[in-house]
């Protein structure tokens, strides 16, 4: 049943798929198909996996990764990185990691003005000389539901897509049903286009533009 906020849960999605394929004896296979569907689409930029992350620098430390903010390691794309000082935002310019590596001097510490995103880490240049608040916006991995009673954008906003992808997977690899696989292939494309269109509309100024990743 839906969670206390009325959102569908993992168990709801499993029940929906089992009902659609008319099989209640494939629970393990349905769970696997859902997990693979979510994993397959994690790298797709959709309206619900755009995030804003905030972290604080440490004087003398130029690189920030999972140990500093767990979600940094789950970033797929960085749109902006802004330093906040006295309530004033100062955008940092993105530079190739090779440029920062070549020019950076650990003894020359000041307010960062450049950054790179490399090896699932944010690297700042110059090396911070104080604790600065940084605000990052971009495409960040959104976890799927961990337990049966959990919800997630993947089973709510993207539930139609995940169900269609999972049913196509089951049709191809478990049920061996090419007709069902073909039907669900079209359903996958339709659901994905709807989600991508929603993301494009949210990111545009009265124009629909495709994401460039």
mmCIF file with all atom_site columns, C-alpha atoms in Angstrom:
data_model
loop_
_atom_site.group_PDB
_atom_site.id
_atom_site.type_symbol
_atom_site.label_atom_id
_atom_site.label_alt_id
_atom_site.label_comp_id
_atom_site.label_asym_id
_atom_site.label_entity_id
_atom_site.label_seq_id
_atom_site.pdbx_PDB_ins_code
_atom_site.Cartn_x
_atom_site.Cartn_y
_atom_site.Cartn_z
_atom_site.occupancy
_atom_site.B_iso_or_equiv
_atom_site.pdbx_formal_charge
_atom_site.auth_seq_id
_atom_site.auth_comp_id
_atom_site.auth_asym_id
_atom_site.auth_atom_id
_atom_site.pdbx_PDB_model_num
ATOM 1   C CA . UNK A 1 1   ? 0.000  0.000   0.000   1.00 0.00 ? 1   UNK A CA 1
ATOM 2   C CA . UNK A 1 2   ? 1.151  3.623   -0.449  1.00 0.00 ? 2   UNK A CA 1
ATOM 3   C CA . UNK A 1 3   ? 3.223  5.240   2.313   1.00 0.00 ? 3   UNK A CA 1
ATOM 4   C CA . UNK A 1 4   ? 1.723  7.675   4.829   1.00 0.00 ? 4   UNK A CA 1
ATOM 5   C CA . UNK A 1 5   ? 2.060  10.506  2.311   1.00 0.00 ? 5   UNK A CA 1
ATOM 6   C CA . UNK A 1 6   ? 0.130  8.567   -0.317  1.00 0.00 ? 6   UNK A CA 1
ATOM 7   C CA . UNK A 1 7   ? 3.169  7.813   -2.486  1.00 0.00 ? 7   UNK A CA 1
ATOM 8   C CA . UNK A 1 8   ? 3.557  4.356   -4.049  1.00 0.00 ? 8   UNK A CA 1
ATOM 9   C CA . UNK A 1 9   ? 6.100  2.039   -2.453  1.00 0.00 ? 9   UNK A CA 1
ATOM 10  C CA . UNK A 1 10  ? 8.378  -0.650  -3.816  1.00 0.00 ? 10  UNK A CA 1
ATOM 11  C CA . UNK A 1 11  ? 5.814  -3.258  -2.795  1.00 0.00 ? 11  UNK A CA 1
ATOM 12  C CA . UNK A 1 12  ? 3.138  -1.417  -4.783  1.00 0.00 ? 12  UNK A CA 1
ATOM 13  C CA . UNK A 1 13  ? 5.303  -1.480  -7.896  1.00 0.00 ? 13  UNK A CA 1
ATOM 14  C CA . UNK A 1 14  ? 6.078  -5.174  -7.448  1.00 0.00 ? 14  UNK A CA 1
ATOM 15  C CA . UNK A 1 15  ? 2.360  -5.953  -7.094  1.00 0.00 ? 15  UNK A CA 1
ATOM 16  C CA . UNK A 1 16  ? 1.542  -3.878  -10.186 1.00 0.00 ? 16  UNK A CA 1
ATOM 17  C CA . UNK A 1 17  ? 4.103  -5.711  -12.310 1.00 0.00 ? 17  UNK A CA 1
ATOM 18  C CA . UNK A 1 18  ? 3.050  -9.139  -11.041 1.00 0.00 ? 18  UNK A CA 1
ATOM 19  C CA . UNK A 1 19  ? -0.571 -8.294  -11.840 1.00 0.00 ? 19  UNK A CA 1
ATOM 20  C CA . UNK A 1 20  ? 0.314  -6.999  -15.331 1.00 0.00 ? 20  UNK A CA 1
ATOM 21  C CA . UNK A 1 21  ? 2.243  -10.137 -16.297 1.00 0.00 ? 21  UNK A CA 1
ATOM 22  C CA . UNK A 1 22  ? -0.221 -12.445 -14.532 1.00 0.00 ? 22  UNK A CA 1
ATOM 23  C CA . UNK A 1 23  ? 2.461  -14.156 -12.475 1.00 0.00 ? 23  UNK A CA 1
ATOM 24  C CA . UNK A 1 24  ? 2.663  -14.114 -8.673  1.00 0.00 ? 24  UNK A CA 1
ATOM 25  C CA . UNK A 1 25  ? 5.429  -16.731 -8.567  1.00 0.00 ? 25  UNK A CA 1
ATOM 26  C CA . UNK A 1 26  ? 8.225  -14.518 -9.926  1.00 0.00 ? 26  UNK A CA 1
ATOM 27  C CA . UNK A 1 27  ? 8.737  -12.180 -6.982  1.00 0.00 ? 27  UNK A CA 1
ATOM 28  C CA . UNK A 1 28  ? 12.516 -12.542 -6.926  1.00 0.00 ? 28  UNK A CA 1
ATOM 29  C CA . UNK A 1 29  ? 12.785 -12.009 -10.673 1.00 0.00 ? 29  UNK A CA 1
ATOM 30  C CA . UNK A 1 30  ? 10.498 -8.949  -10.517 1.00 0.00 ? 30  UNK A CA 1
ATOM 31  C CA . UNK A 1 31  ? 12.644 -7.425  -7.773  1.00 0.00 ? 31  UNK A CA 1
ATOM 32  C CA . UNK A 1 32  ? 15.767 -8.017  -9.840  1.00 0.00 ? 32  UNK A CA 1
ATOM 33  C CA . UNK A 1 33  ? 14.155 -6.449  -12.905 1.00 0.00 ? 33  UNK A CA 1
ATOM 34  C CA . UNK A 1 34  ? 13.143 -3.341  -10.936 1.00 0.00 ? 34  UNK A CA 1
ATOM 35  C CA . UNK A 1 35  ? 16.636 -2.996  -9.484  1.00 0.00 ? 35  UNK A CA 1
ATOM 36  C CA . UNK A 1 36  ? 18.213 -3.272  -12.934 1.00 0.00 ? 36  UNK A CA 1
ATOM 37  C CA . UNK A 1 37  ? 15.722 -0.806  -14.400 1.00 0.00 ? 37  UNK A CA 1
ATOM 38  C CA . UNK A 1 38  ? 16.613 1.807   -11.781 1.00 0.00 ? 38  UNK A CA 1
ATOM 39  C CA . UNK A 1 39  ? 20.332 1.182   -12.206 1.00 0.00 ? 39  UNK A CA 1
ATOM 40  C CA . UNK A 1 40  ? 20.001 1.472   -15.993 1.00 0.00 ? 40  UNK A CA 1
ATOM 41  C CA . UNK A 1 41  ? 18.345 4.881   -15.769 1.00 0.00 ? 41  UNK A CA 1
ATOM 42  C CA . UNK A 1 42  ? 20.417 6.396   -12.955 1.00 0.00 ? 42  UNK A CA 1
ATOM 43  C CA . UNK A 1 43  ? 22.654 8.238   -15.413 1.00 0.00 ? 43  UNK A CA 1
ATOM 44  C CA . UNK A 1 44  ? 19.677 9.778   -17.206 1.00 0.00 ? 44  UNK A CA 1
ATOM 45  C CA . UNK A 1 45  ? 18.987 13.362  -16.213 1.00 0.00 ? 45  UNK A CA 1
ATOM 46  C CA . UNK A 1 46  ? 15.371 13.702  -15.127 1.00 0.00 ? 46  UNK A CA 1
ATOM 47  C CA . UNK A 1 47  ? 13.443 16.355  -13.219 1.00 0.00 ? 47  UNK A CA 1
ATOM 48  C CA . UNK A 1 48  ? 13.820 14.629  -9.843  1.00 0.00 ? 48  UNK A CA 1
ATOM 49  C CA . UNK A 1 49  ? 17.573 13.946  -9.851  1.00 0.00 ? 49  UNK A CA 1
ATOM 50  C CA . UNK A 1 50  ? 18.680 17.548  -10.112 1.00 0.00 ? 50  UNK A CA 1
ATOM 51  C CA . UNK A 1 51  ? 19.997 18.543  -6.713  1.00 0.00 ? 51  UNK A CA 1
ATOM 52  C CA . UNK A 1 52  ? 21.675 21.305  -4.745  1.00 0.00 ? 52  UNK A CA 1
ATOM 53  C CA . UNK A 1 53  ? 24.439 20.217  -2.359  1.00 0.00 ? 53  UNK A CA 1
ATOM 54  C CA . UNK A 1 54  ? 26.139 22.391  0.258   1.00 0.00 ? 54  UNK A CA 1
ATOM 55  C CA . UNK A 1 55  ? 29.482 21.707  1.917   1.00 0.00 ? 55  UNK A CA 1
ATOM 56  C CA . UNK A 1 56  ? 32.127 23.663  3.812   1.00 0.00 ? 56  UNK A CA 1
ATOM 57  C CA . UNK A 1 57  ? 35.819 23.707  2.959   1.00 0.00 ? 57  UNK A CA 1
ATOM 58  C CA . UNK A 1 58  ? 38.664 22.984  5.346   1.00 0.00 ? 58  UNK A CA 1
ATOM 59  C CA . UNK A 1 59  ? 41.717 25.276  5.332   1.00 0.00 ? 59  UNK A CA 1
ATOM 60  C CA . UNK A 1 60  ? 44.590 23.628  3.496   1.00 0.00 ? 60  UNK A CA 1
ATOM 61  C CA . UNK A 1 61  ? 42.413 20.949  1.859   1.00 0.00 ? 61  UNK A CA 1
ATOM 62  C CA . UNK A 1 62  ? 41.805 21.195  -1.893  1.00 0.00 ? 62  UNK A CA 1
ATOM 63  C CA . UNK A 1 63  ? 39.940 17.929  -2.663  1.00 0.00 ? 63  UNK A CA 1
ATOM 64  C CA . UNK A 1 64  ? 36.462 16.947  -1.461  1.00 0.00 ? 64  UNK A CA 1
ATOM 65  C CA . UNK A 1 65  ? 34.924 13.517  -1.973  1.00 0.00 ? 65  UNK A CA 1
ATOM 66  C CA . UNK A 1 66  ? 32.605 10.989  -0.307  1.00 0.00 ? 66  UNK A CA 1
ATOM 67  C CA . UNK A 1 67  ? 34.245 11.387  3.095   1.00 0.00 ? 67  UNK A CA 1
ATOM 68  C CA . UNK A 1 68  ? 33.358 15.089  3.129   1.00 0.00 ? 68  UNK A CA 1
ATOM 69  C CA . UNK A 1 69  ? 29.862 14.817  1.662   1.00 0.00 ? 69  UNK A CA 1
ATOM 70  C CA . UNK A 1 70  ? 28.636 11.397  0.633   1.00 0.00 ? 70  UNK A CA 1
ATOM 71  C CA . UNK A 1 71  ? 26.669 12.647  -2.351  1.00 0.00 ? 71  UNK A CA 1
ATOM 72  C CA . UNK A 1 72  ? 29.741 14.131  -4.038  1.00 0.00 ? 72  UNK A CA 1
ATOM 73  C CA . UNK A 1 73  ? 30.707 10.645  -5.169  1.00 0.00 ? 73  UNK A CA 1
ATOM 74  C CA . UNK A 1 74  ? 27.233 10.232  -6.671  1.00 0.00 ? 74  UNK A CA 1
ATOM 75  C CA . UNK A 1 75  ? 27.398 13.301  -8.931  1.00 0.00 ? 75  UNK A CA 1
ATOM 76  C CA . UNK A 1 76  ? 26.903 12.660  -12.641 1.00 0.00 ? 76  UNK A CA 1
ATOM 77  C CA . UNK A 1 77  ? 27.189 16.279  -13.807 1.00 0.00 ? 77  UNK A CA 1
ATOM 78  C CA . UNK A 1 78  ? 28.102 19.590  -12.186 1.00 0.00 ? 78  UNK A CA 1
ATOM 79  C CA . UNK A 1 79  ? 26.186 22.621  -13.449 1.00 0.00 ? 79  UNK A CA 1
ATOM 80  C CA . UNK A 1 80  ? 27.487 25.300  -11.096 1.00 0.00 ? 80  UNK A CA 1
ATOM 81  C CA . UNK A 1 81  ? 29.669 25.598  -8.027  1.00 0.00 ? 81  UNK A CA 1
ATOM 82  C CA . UNK A 1 82  ? 29.215 28.810  -6.075  1.00 0.00 ? 82  UNK A CA 1
ATOM 83  C CA . UNK A 1 83  ? 31.139 30.117  -3.072  1.00 0.00 ? 83  UNK A CA 1
ATOM 84  C CA . UNK A 1 84  ? 28.978 31.994  -0.562  1.00 0.00 ? 84  UNK A CA 1
ATOM 85  C CA . UNK A 1 85  ? 30.735 34.746  1.367   1.00 0.00 ? 85  UNK A CA 1
ATOM 86  C CA . UNK A 1 86  ? 28.874 37.383  3.397   1.00 0.00 ? 86  UNK A CA 1
ATOM 87  C CA . UNK A 1 87  ? 25.675 36.251  1.671   1.00 0.00 ? 87  UNK A CA 1
ATOM 88  C CA . UNK A 1 88  ? 27.273 37.075  -1.679  1.00 0.00 ? 88  UNK A CA 1
ATOM 89  C CA . UNK A 1 89  ? 27.539 34.272  -4.281  1.00 0.00 ? 89  UNK A CA 1
ATOM 90  C CA . UNK A 1 90  ? 30.830 33.980  -6.171  1.00 0.00 ? 90  UNK A CA 1
ATOM 91  C CA . UNK A 1 91  ? 30.665 31.479  -9.053  1.00 0.00 ? 91  UNK A CA 1
ATOM 92  C CA . UNK A 1 92  ? 33.736 29.287  -9.442  1.00 0.00 ? 92  UNK A CA 1
ATOM 93  C CA . UNK A 1 93  ? 34.994 28.641  -12.956 1.00 0.00 ? 93  UNK A CA 1
ATOM 94  C CA . UNK A 1 94  ? 35.382 25.056  -14.094 1.00 0.00 ? 94  UNK A CA 1
ATOM 95  C CA . UNK A 1 95  ? 38.850 24.065  -15.300 1.00 0.00 ? 95  UNK A CA 1
ATOM 96  C CA . UNK A 1 96  ? 40.418 20.817  -16.541 1.00 0.00 ? 96  UNK A CA 1
ATOM 97  C CA . UNK A 1 97  ? 41.983 18.736  -13.801 1.00 0.00 ? 97  UNK A CA 1
ATOM 98  C CA . UNK A 1 98  ? 45.277 18.850  -15.700 1.00 0.00 ? 98  UNK A CA 1
ATOM 99  C CA . UNK A 1 99  ? 45.271 22.658  -15.547 1.00 0.00 ? 99  UNK A CA 1
ATOM 100 C CA . UNK A 1 100 ? 44.728 22.731  -11.795 1.00 0.00 ? 100 UNK A CA 1
ATOM 101 C CA . UNK A 1 101 ? 47.313 19.994  -11.245 1.00 0.00 ? 101 UNK A CA 1
ATOM 102 C CA . UNK A 1 102 ? 49.861 21.902  -13.285 1.00 0.00 ? 102 UNK A CA 1
ATOM 103 C CA . UNK A 1 103 ? 49.335 25.319  -11.729 1.00 0.00 ? 103 UNK A CA 1
ATOM 104 C CA . UNK A 1 104 ? 48.349 24.663  -8.146  1.00 0.00 ? 104 UNK A CA 1
ATOM 105 C CA . UNK A 1 105 ? 50.784 25.544  -5.338  1.00 0.00 ? 105 UNK A CA 1
ATOM 106 C CA . UNK A 1 106 ? 49.889 24.040  -1.957  1.00 0.00 ? 106 UNK A CA 1
ATOM 107 C CA . UNK A 1 107 ? 51.683 26.887  -0.171  1.00 0.00 ? 107 UNK A CA 1
ATOM 108 C CA . UNK A 1 108 ? 49.588 29.513  -1.958  1.00 0.00 ? 108 UNK A CA 1
ATOM 109 C CA . UNK A 1 109 ? 46.259 29.427  -0.127  1.00 0.00 ? 109 UNK A CA 1
ATOM 110 C CA . UNK A 1 110 ? 43.376 31.852  -0.633  1.00 0.00 ? 110 UNK A CA 1
ATOM 111 C CA . UNK A 1 111 ? 39.713 31.985  -1.631  1.00 0.00 ? 111 UNK A CA 1
ATOM 112 C CA . UNK A 1 112 ? 39.063 29.377  -4.367  1.00 0.00 ? 112 UNK A CA 1
ATOM 113 C CA . UNK A 1 113 ? 38.038 30.667  -7.776  1.00 0.00 ? 113 UNK A CA 1
ATOM 114 C CA . UNK A 1 114 ? 38.321 27.513  -9.932  1.00 0.00 ? 114 UNK A CA 1
ATOM 115 C CA . UNK A 1 115 ? 37.365 23.873  -9.600  1.00 0.00 ? 115 UNK A CA 1
ATOM 116 C CA . UNK A 1 116 ? 37.578 20.568  -11.392 1.00 0.00 ? 116 UNK A CA 1
ATOM 117 C CA . UNK A 1 117 ? 35.443 17.434  -11.106 1.00 0.00 ? 117 UNK A CA 1
ATOM 118 C CA . UNK A 1 118 ? 37.666 14.392  -11.448 1.00 0.00 ? 118 UNK A CA 1
ATOM 119 C CA . UNK A 1 119 ? 37.765 10.879  -9.981  1.00 0.00 ? 119 UNK A CA 1
ATOM 120 C CA . UNK A 1 120 ? 34.378 11.487  -8.291  1.00 0.00 ? 120 UNK A CA 1
ATOM 121 C CA . UNK A 1 121 ? 35.864 14.408  -6.385  1.00 0.00 ? 121 UNK A CA 1
ATOM 122 C CA . UNK A 1 122 ? 35.696 18.199  -6.348  1.00 0.00 ? 122 UNK A CA 1
ATOM 123 C CA . UNK A 1 123 ? 39.109 19.865  -6.456  1.00 0.00 ? 123 UNK A CA 1
ATOM 124 C CA . UNK A 1 124 ? 39.460 23.566  -5.663  1.00 0.00 ? 124 UNK A CA 1
ATOM 125 C CA . UNK A 1 125 ? 42.042 26.087  -6.777  1.00 0.00 ? 125 UNK A CA 1
ATOM 126 C CA . UNK A 1 126 ? 43.642 27.904  -5.060  1.00 0.00 ? 126 UNK A CA 1
ATOM 127 C CA . UNK A 1 127 ? 43.784 25.727  -1.965  1.00 0.00 ? 127 UNK A CA 1
ATOM 128 C CA . UNK A 1 128 ? 41.267 27.186  0.535   1.00 0.00 ? 128 UNK A CA 1
ATOM 129 C CA . UNK A 1 129 ? 42.769 29.313  3.282   1.00 0.00 ? 129 UNK A CA 1
ATOM 130 C CA . UNK A 1 130 ? 39.591 29.278  5.391   1.00 0.00 ? 130 UNK A CA 1
ATOM 131 C CA . UNK A 1 131 ? 36.230 27.584  5.845   1.00 0.00 ? 131 UNK A CA 1
ATOM 132 C CA . UNK A 1 132 ? 34.084 28.607  2.878   1.00 0.00 ? 132 UNK A CA 1
ATOM 133 C CA . UNK A 1 133 ? 30.529 27.528  2.178   1.00 0.00 ? 133 UNK A CA 1
ATOM 134 C CA . UNK A 1 134 ? 30.133 26.053  -1.315  1.00 0.00 ? 134 UNK A CA 1
ATOM 135 C CA . UNK A 1 135 ? 26.840 25.382  -3.081  1.00 0.00 ? 135 UNK A CA 1
ATOM 136 C CA . UNK A 1 136 ? 26.842 22.890  -5.933  1.00 0.00 ? 136 UNK A CA 1
ATOM 137 C CA . UNK A 1 137 ? 23.993 22.260  -8.361  1.00 0.00 ? 137 UNK A CA 1
ATOM 138 C CA . UNK A 1 138 ? 23.823 19.409  -10.817 1.00 0.00 ? 138 UNK A CA 1
ATOM 139 C CA . UNK A 1 139 ? 22.700 15.885  -11.659 1.00 0.00 ? 139 UNK A CA 1
ATOM 140 C CA . UNK A 1 140 ? 23.034 13.644  -8.608  1.00 0.00 ? 140 UNK A CA 1
ATOM 141 C CA . UNK A 1 141 ? 22.261 9.945   -8.197  1.00 0.00 ? 141 UNK A CA 1
ATOM 142 C CA . UNK A 1 142 ? 18.853 9.338   -6.619  1.00 0.00 ? 142 UNK A CA 1
ATOM 143 C CA . UNK A 1 143 ? 18.642 6.098   -4.607  1.00 0.00 ? 143 UNK A CA 1
ATOM 144 C CA . UNK A 1 144 ? 15.917 3.583   -5.217  1.00 0.00 ? 144 UNK A CA 1
ATOM 145 C CA . UNK A 1 145 ? 13.749 2.278   -2.349  1.00 0.00 ? 145 UNK A CA 1
ATOM 146 C CA . UNK A 1 146 ? 15.707 0.227   0.179   1.00 0.00 ? 146 UNK A CA 1
ATOM 147 C CA . UNK A 1 147 ? 12.775 -1.674  1.707   1.00 0.00 ? 147 UNK A CA 1
ATOM 148 C CA . UNK A 1 148 ? 9.344  -2.831  0.586   1.00 0.00 ? 148 UNK A CA 1
ATOM 149 C CA . UNK A 1 149 ? 7.562  -0.013  2.415   1.00 0.00 ? 149 UNK A CA 1
ATOM 150 C CA . UNK A 1 150 ? 9.872  2.708   1.074   1.00 0.00 ? 150 UNK A CA 1
ATOM 151 C CA . UNK A 1 151 ? 9.046  5.101   -1.711  1.00 0.00 ? 151 UNK A CA 1
ATOM 152 C CA . UNK A 1 152 ? 11.394 6.890   -4.098  1.00 0.00 ? 152 UNK A CA 1
ATOM 153 C CA . UNK A 1 153 ? 11.064 9.041   -7.209  1.00 0.00 ? 153 UNK A CA 1
ATOM 154 C CA . UNK A 1 154 ? 11.977 5.894   -9.122  1.00 0.00 ? 154 UNK A CA 1
ATOM 155 C CA . UNK A 1 155 ? 8.746  4.159   -8.064  1.00 0.00 ? 155 UNK A CA 1
ATOM 156 C CA . UNK A 1 156 ? 6.668  7.344   -7.937  1.00 0.00 ? 156 UNK A CA 1
ATOM 157 C CA . UNK A 1 157 ? 7.571  9.934   -10.613 1.00 0.00 ? 157 UNK A CA 1
ATOM 158 C CA . UNK A 1 158 ? 9.308  7.319   -12.776 1.00 0.00 ? 158 UNK A CA 1
ATOM 159 C CA . UNK A 1 159 ? 7.135  4.366   -11.771 1.00 0.00 ? 159 UNK A CA 1
ATOM 160 C CA . UNK A 1 160 ? 5.649  3.932   -15.255 1.00 0.00 ? 160 UNK A CA 1
ATOM 161 C CA . UNK A 1 161 ? 9.112  3.880   -16.842 1.00 0.00 ? 161 UNK A CA 1
ATOM 162 C CA . UNK A 1 162 ? 10.579 1.470   -14.313 1.00 0.00 ? 162 UNK A CA 1
ATOM 163 C CA . UNK A 1 163 ? 7.581  -0.870  -14.554 1.00 0.00 ? 163 UNK A CA 1
ATOM 164 C CA . UNK A 1 164 ? 7.742  -0.919  -18.364 1.00 0.00 ? 164 UNK A CA 1
ATOM 165 C CA . UNK A 1 165 ? 11.500 -1.527  -18.413 1.00 0.00 ? 165 UNK A CA 1
ATOM 166 C CA . UNK A 1 166 ? 11.166 -4.275  -15.800 1.00 0.00 ? 166 UNK A CA 1
ATOM 167 C CA . UNK A 1 167 ? 8.347  -5.982  -17.741 1.00 0.00 ? 167 UNK A CA 1
ATOM 168 C CA . UNK A 1 168 ? 10.365 -5.828  -20.940 1.00 0.00 ? 168 UNK A CA 1
ATOM 169 C CA . UNK A 1 169 ? 13.302 -7.403  -19.098 1.00 0.00 ? 169 UNK A CA 1
ATOM 170 C CA . UNK A 1 170 ? 11.077 -10.143 -17.724 1.00 0.00 ? 170 UNK A CA 1
ATOM 171 C CA . UNK A 1 171 ? 9.490  -10.758 -21.135 1.00 0.00 ? 171 UNK A CA 1
ATOM 172 C CA . UNK A 1 172 ? 12.885 -11.114 -22.779 1.00 0.00 ? 172 UNK A CA 1
ATOM 173 C CA . UNK A 1 173 ? 14.747 -13.077 -20.107 1.00 0.00 ? 173 UNK A CA 1
ATOM 174 C CA . UNK A 1 174 ? 12.212 -14.924 -17.969 1.00 0.00 ? 174 UNK A CA 1
ATOM 175 C CA . UNK A 1 175 ? 8.883  -15.259 -19.790 1.00 0.00 ? 175 UNK A CA 1
ATOM 176 C CA . UNK A 1 176 ? 10.421 -15.580 -23.269 1.00 0.00 ? 176 UNK A CA 1
ATOM 177 C CA . UNK A 1 177 ? 7.465  -13.633 -24.652 1.00 0.00 ? 177 UNK A CA 1
ATOM 178 C CA . UNK A 1 178 ? 8.522  -11.573 -27.704 1.00 0.00 ? 178 UNK A CA 1
ATOM 179 C CA . UNK A 1 179 ? 5.084  -10.001 -28.128 1.00 0.00 ? 179 UNK A CA 1
ATOM 180 C CA . UNK A 1 180 ? 5.055  -8.677  -24.566 1.00 0.00 ? 180 UNK A CA 1
ATOM 181 C CA . UNK A 1 181 ? 8.657  -7.534  -24.973 1.00 0.00 ? 181 UNK A CA 1
ATOM 182 C CA . UNK A 1 182 ? 7.733  -5.543  -28.069 1.00 0.00 ? 182 UNK A CA 1
ATOM 183 C CA . UNK A 1 183 ? 4.740  -3.942  -26.362 1.00 0.00 ? 183 UNK A CA 1
ATOM 184 C CA . UNK A 1 184 ? 6.823  -2.959  -23.343 1.00 0.00 ? 184 UNK A CA 1
ATOM 185 C CA . UNK A 1 185 ? 9.593  -1.637  -25.567 1.00 0.00 ? 185 UNK A CA 1
ATOM 186 C CA . UNK A 1 186 ? 7.146  0.947   -26.879 1.00 0.00 ? 186 UNK A CA 1
ATOM 187 C CA . UNK A 1 187 ? 5.951  1.661   -23.340 1.00 0.00 ? 187 UNK A CA 1
ATOM 188 C CA . UNK A 1 188 ? 9.540  2.267   -22.207 1.00 0.00 ? 188 UNK A CA 1
ATOM 189 C CA . UNK A 1 189 ? 10.137 4.801   -24.985 1.00 0.00 ? 189 UNK A CA 1
ATOM 190 C CA . UNK A 1 190 ? 6.868  6.599   -24.298 1.00 0.00 ? 190 UNK A CA 1
ATOM 191 C CA . UNK A 1 191 ? 7.441  6.829   -20.538 1.00 0.00 ? 191 UNK A CA 1
ATOM 192 C CA . UNK A 1 192 ? 11.028 7.943   -20.955 1.00 0.00 ? 192 UNK A CA 1
ATOM 193 C CA . UNK A 1 193 ? 10.103 10.645  -23.467 1.00 0.00 ? 193 UNK A CA 1
ATOM 194 C CA . UNK A 1 194 ? 7.449  11.958  -21.091 1.00 0.00 ? 194 UNK A CA 1
ATOM 195 C CA . UNK A 1 195 ? 9.939  12.206  -18.209 1.00 0.00 ? 195 UNK A CA 1
ATOM 196 C CA . UNK A 1 196 ? 12.649 13.731  -20.369 1.00 0.00 ? 196 UNK A CA 1
ATOM 197 C CA . UNK A 1 197 ? 10.149 16.235  -21.754 1.00 0.00 ? 197 UNK A CA 1
ATOM 198 C CA . UNK A 1 198 ? 9.211  17.263  -18.233 1.00 0.00 ? 198 UNK A CA 1
ATOM 199 C CA . UNK A 1 199 ? 12.879 17.813  -17.381 1.00 0.00 ? 199 UNK A CA 1
ATOM 200 C CA . UNK A 1 200 ? 13.436 19.813  -20.558 1.00 0.00 ? 200 UNK A CA 1
ATOM 201 C CA . UNK A 1 201 ? 10.428 22.012  -19.888 1.00 0.00 ? 201 UNK A CA 1
ATOM 202 C CA . UNK A 1 202 ? 11.582 22.713  -16.355 1.00 0.00 ? 202 UNK A CA 1
ATOM 203 C CA . UNK A 1 203 ? 15.055 23.657  -17.586 1.00 0.00 ? 203 UNK A CA 1
ATOM 204 C CA . UNK A 1 204 ? 13.960 25.883  -20.448 1.00 0.00 ? 204 UNK A CA 1
ATOM 205 C CA . UNK A 1 205 ? 12.646 29.416  -20.749 1.00 0.00 ? 205 UNK A CA 1
ATOM 206 C CA . UNK A 1 206 ? 9.424  28.708  -22.654 1.00 0.00 ? 206 UNK A CA 1
ATOM 207 C CA . UNK A 1 207 ? 11.390 26.528  -25.057 1.00 0.00 ? 207 UNK A CA 1
ATOM 208 C CA . UNK A 1 208 ? 11.991 22.808  -25.069 1.00 0.00 ? 208 UNK A CA 1
ATOM 209 C CA . UNK A 1 209 ? 15.667 22.040  -25.420 1.00 0.00 ? 209 UNK A CA 1
ATOM 210 C CA . UNK A 1 210 ? 17.434 18.719  -25.132 1.00 0.00 ? 210 UNK A CA 1
ATOM 211 C CA . UNK A 1 211 ? 19.986 18.271  -22.377 1.00 0.00 ? 211 UNK A CA 1
ATOM 212 C CA . UNK A 1 212 ? 23.605 18.200  -23.436 1.00 0.00 ? 212 UNK A CA 1
ATOM 213 C CA . UNK A 1 213 ? 25.451 15.935  -21.042 1.00 0.00 ? 213 UNK A CA 1
#
